[in-house]
Short mmCIF file of C-alpha atoms in Angstrom, two decimals:
data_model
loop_
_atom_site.label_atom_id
_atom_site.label_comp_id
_atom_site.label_asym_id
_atom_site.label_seq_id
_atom_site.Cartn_x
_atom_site.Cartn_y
_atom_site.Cartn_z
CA UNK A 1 -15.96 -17.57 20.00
CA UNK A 2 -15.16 -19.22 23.35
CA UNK A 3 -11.96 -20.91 22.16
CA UNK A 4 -10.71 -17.12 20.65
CA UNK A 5 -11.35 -15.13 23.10
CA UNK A 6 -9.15 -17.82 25.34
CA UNK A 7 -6.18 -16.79 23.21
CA UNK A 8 -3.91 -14.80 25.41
CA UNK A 9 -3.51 -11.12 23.78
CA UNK A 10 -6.21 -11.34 21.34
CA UNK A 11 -8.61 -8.03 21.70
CA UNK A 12 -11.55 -8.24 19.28
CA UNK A 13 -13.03 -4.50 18.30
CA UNK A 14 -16.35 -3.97 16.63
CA UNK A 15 -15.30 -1.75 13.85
CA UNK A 16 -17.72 1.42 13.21
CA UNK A 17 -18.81 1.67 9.90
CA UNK A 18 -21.23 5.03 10.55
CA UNK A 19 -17.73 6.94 10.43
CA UNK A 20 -17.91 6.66 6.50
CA UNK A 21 -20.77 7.44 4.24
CA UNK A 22 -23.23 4.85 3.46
CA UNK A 23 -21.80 4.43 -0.05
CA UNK A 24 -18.33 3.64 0.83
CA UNK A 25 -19.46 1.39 3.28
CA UNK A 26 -19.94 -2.41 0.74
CA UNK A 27 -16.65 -4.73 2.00
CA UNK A 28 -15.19 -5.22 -1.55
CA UNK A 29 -14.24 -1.19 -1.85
CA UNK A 30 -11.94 -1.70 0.85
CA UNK A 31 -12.32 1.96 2.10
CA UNK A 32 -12.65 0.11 5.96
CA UNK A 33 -9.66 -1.11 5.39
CA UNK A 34 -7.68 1.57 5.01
CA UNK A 35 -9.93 3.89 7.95
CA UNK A 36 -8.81 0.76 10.32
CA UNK A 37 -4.96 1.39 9.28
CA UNK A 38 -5.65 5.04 10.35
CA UNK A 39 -7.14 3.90 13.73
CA UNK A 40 -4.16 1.61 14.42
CA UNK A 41 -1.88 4.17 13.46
CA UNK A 42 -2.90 6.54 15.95
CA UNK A 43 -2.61 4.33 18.65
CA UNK A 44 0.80 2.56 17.65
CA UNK A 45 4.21 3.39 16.92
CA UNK A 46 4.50 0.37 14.66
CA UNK A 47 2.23 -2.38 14.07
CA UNK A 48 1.83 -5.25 11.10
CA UNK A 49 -1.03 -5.66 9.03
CA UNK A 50 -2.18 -8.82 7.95
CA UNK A 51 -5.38 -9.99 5.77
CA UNK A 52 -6.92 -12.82 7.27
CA UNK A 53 -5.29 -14.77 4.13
CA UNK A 54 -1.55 -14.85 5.46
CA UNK A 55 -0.19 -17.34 7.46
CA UNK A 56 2.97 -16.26 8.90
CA UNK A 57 4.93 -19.83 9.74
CA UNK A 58 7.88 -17.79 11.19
CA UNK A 59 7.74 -14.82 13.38
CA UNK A 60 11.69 -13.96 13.17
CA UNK A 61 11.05 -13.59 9.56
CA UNK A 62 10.29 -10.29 10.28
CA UNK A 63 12.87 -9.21 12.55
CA UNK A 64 15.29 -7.92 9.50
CA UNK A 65 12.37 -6.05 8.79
CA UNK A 66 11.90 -4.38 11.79
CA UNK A 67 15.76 -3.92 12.77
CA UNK A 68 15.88 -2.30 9.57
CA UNK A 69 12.92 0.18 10.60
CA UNK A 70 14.73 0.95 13.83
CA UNK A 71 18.31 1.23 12.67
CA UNK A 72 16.46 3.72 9.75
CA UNK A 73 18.27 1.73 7.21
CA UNK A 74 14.41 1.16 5.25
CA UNK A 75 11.55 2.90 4.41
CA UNK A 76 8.99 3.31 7.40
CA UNK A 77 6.48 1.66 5.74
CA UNK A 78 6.96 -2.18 3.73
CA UNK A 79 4.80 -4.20 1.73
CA UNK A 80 6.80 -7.40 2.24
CA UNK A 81 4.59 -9.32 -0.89
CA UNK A 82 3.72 -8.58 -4.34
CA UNK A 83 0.85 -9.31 -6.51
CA UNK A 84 0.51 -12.68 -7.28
CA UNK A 85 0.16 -13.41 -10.19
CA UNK A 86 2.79 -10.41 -10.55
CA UNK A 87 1.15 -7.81 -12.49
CA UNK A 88 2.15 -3.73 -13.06
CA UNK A 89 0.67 -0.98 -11.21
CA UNK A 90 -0.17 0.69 -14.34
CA UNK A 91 -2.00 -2.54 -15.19
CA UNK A 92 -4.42 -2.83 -12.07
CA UNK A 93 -5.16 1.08 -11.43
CA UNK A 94 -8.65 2.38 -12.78
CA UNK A 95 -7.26 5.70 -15.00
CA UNK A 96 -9.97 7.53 -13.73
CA UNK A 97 -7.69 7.35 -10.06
CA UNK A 98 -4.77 9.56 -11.69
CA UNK A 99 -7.77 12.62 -11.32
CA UNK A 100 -6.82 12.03 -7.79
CA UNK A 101 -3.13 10.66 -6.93
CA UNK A 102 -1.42 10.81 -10.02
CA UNK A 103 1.39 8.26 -10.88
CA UNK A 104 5.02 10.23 -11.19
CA UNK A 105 5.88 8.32 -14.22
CA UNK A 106 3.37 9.96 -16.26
CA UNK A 107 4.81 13.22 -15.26
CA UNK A 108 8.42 12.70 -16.15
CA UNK A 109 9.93 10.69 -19.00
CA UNK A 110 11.38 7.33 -17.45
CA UNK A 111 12.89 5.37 -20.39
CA UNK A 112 13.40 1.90 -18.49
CA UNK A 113 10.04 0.19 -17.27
CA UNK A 114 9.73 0.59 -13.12
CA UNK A 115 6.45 -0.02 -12.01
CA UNK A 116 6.52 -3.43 -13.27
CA UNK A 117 5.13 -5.15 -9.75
CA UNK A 118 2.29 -4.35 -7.97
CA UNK A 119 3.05 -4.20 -4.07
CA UNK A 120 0.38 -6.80 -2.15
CA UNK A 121 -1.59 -4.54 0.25
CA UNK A 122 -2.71 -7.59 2.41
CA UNK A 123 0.70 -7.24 4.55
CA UNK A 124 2.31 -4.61 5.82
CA UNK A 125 4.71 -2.83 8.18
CA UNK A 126 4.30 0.16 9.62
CA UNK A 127 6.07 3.05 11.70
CA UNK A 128 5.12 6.36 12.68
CA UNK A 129 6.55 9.33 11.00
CA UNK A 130 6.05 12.13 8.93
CA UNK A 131 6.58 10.32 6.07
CA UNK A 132 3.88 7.45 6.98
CA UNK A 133 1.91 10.24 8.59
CA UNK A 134 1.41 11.68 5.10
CA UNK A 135 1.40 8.36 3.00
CA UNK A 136 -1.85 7.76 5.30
CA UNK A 137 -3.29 11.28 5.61
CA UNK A 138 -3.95 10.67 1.70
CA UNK A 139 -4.60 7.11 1.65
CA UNK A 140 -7.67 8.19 3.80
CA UNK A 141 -8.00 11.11 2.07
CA UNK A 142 -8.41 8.99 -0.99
CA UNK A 143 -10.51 5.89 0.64
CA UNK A 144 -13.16 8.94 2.31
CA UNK A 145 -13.98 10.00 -1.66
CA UNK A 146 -15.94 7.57 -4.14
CA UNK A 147 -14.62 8.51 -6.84
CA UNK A 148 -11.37 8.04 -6.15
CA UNK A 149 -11.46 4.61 -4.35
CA UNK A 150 -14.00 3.03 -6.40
CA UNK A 151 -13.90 5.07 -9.81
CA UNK A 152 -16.57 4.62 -12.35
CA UNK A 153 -15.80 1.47 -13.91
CA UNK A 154 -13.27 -0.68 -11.16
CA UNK A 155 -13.35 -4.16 -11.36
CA UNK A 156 -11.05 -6.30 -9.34
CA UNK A 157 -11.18 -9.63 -11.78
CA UNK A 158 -7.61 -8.92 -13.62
CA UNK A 159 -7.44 -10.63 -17.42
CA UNK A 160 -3.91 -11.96 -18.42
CA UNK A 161 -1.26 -9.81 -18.04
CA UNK A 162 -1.02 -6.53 -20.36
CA UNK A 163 -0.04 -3.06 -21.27
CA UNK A 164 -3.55 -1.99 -20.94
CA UNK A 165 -5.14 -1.57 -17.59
CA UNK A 166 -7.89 -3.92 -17.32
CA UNK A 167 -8.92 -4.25 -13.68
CA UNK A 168 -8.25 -2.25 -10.06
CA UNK A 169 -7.06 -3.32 -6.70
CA UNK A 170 -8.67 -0.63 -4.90
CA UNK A 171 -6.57 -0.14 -1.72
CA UNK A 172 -3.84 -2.06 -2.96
CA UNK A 173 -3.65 0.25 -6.12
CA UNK A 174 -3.63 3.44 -3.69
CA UNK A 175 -0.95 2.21 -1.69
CA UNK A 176 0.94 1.46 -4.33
CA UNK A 177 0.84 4.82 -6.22
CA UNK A 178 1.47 6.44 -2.87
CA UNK A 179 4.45 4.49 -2.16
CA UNK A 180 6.37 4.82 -5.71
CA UNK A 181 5.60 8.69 -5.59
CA UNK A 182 6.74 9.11 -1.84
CA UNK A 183 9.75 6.53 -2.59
CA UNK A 184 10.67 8.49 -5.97
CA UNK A 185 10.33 12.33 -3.79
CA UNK A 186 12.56 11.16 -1.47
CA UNK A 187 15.54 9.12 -3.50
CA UNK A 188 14.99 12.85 -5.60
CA UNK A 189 16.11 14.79 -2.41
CA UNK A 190 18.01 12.57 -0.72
CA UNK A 191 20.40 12.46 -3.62
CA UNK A 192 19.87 16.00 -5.47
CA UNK A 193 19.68 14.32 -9.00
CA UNK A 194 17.62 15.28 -11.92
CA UNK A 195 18.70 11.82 -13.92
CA UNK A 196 15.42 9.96 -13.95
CA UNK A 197 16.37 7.03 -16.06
CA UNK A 198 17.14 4.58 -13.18
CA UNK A 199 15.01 6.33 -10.14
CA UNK A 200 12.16 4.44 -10.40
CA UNK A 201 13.88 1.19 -9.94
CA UNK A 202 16.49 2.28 -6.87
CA UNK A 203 13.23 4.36 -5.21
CA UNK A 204 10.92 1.04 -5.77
CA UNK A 205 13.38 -1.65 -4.44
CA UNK A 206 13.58 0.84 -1.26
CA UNK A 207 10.13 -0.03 -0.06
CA UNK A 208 10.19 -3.73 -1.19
CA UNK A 209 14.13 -4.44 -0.20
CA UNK A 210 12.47 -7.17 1.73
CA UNK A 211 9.83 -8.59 -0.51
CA UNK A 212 10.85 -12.01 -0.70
CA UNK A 213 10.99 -12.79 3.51
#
């Protein structure tokens, strides 16, 4: 503990789990996780997430990212990794979630496949706005209600690969619902068009224009 706290910068918090009921509270359904993104948020214009996991071997790495964040060229929020090993959304979301946030491709008929990859929750960029502001407000929304964070059923342990979902990613399956319905609302808007065929894919590649740093 010595040698850390001697790291210039580094501020260590105690994190308060009696904010969220007792049931929420077991580390693997990842509802802290998202309530500490809320607490950062409110403090910070823009701040990066990382899971104790990532190694970052190059801090200018990022600097497209965030240039592209200022300039307003990207989405205010990015998920620079995907699932590894790359797996769908569809594919690691409990169905009993879509009761909750439901996923705008099974709302509208999308002929090409677009929610192939699964966004990695363990990294991220974010900025304040209203459209972060609102990506969060139901994140939390979402992590404050059993059922829809840890539905009846969730296990994280994903099979090989398949049409079928077989497992959930908890936070990492909320964020990435969120983020293809907010990404898909706004290309929708932004552009006026009622031609869903290719949306997904242009909305999708918004977010994760920088997945591969």
């Amino acid at each position: 503990m010595e040698e850390l706290n001697a790291v210039c910068g580094l501020e260590w918090r105690k994190f308060n789990w009696s904010i969220m009921s007792a049931d929420l509270r077991l580390p693997l359904v990842y509802a802290w996780k998202i309530y500490i993104l809320a607490e950062i948020y409110s403090e910070y214009d823009t701040f990066v997430w990382m899971d104790s996991a990532i190694v970052l071997e190059n801090g200018a790495s990022l600097n497209s990212i965030l240039d592209g964040m200022e300039n307003s060229t990207i989405s205010e929020v990015v998920f620079p990794g995907s699932a590894d090993p790359p797996h769908s959304v569809q594919f690691a979301t409990n169905v009993r979630m879509y009761n909750f946030i439901p996923l705008v491709s099974n709302l509208i008929r999308i002929e090409d496949k677009w929610d192939e990859r699964m966004i990695a929750a363990g990294f991220n960029i974010m900025h304040k706005s209203e459209y972060t502001r609102q990506l969060l407000k139901w994140a939390l929304l979402c992590a404050a209600t059993k059922q829809c964070i840890t539905p009846e059923g969730s296990k994280q342990g994903c099979p090989e690969a398949s049409s079928i979902p077989s497992c959930y990613r908890y936070d990492q399956s909320i964020f990435a619902l969120l983020t293809i319905n907010n990404e898909y609302q706004r290309y929708v808007l932004n552009n006026g068009e009622t031609n869903f065929k290719n949306v997904g894919r242009m909305a999708f590649s918004k977010t994760l224009k920088y997945a591969e740093i």
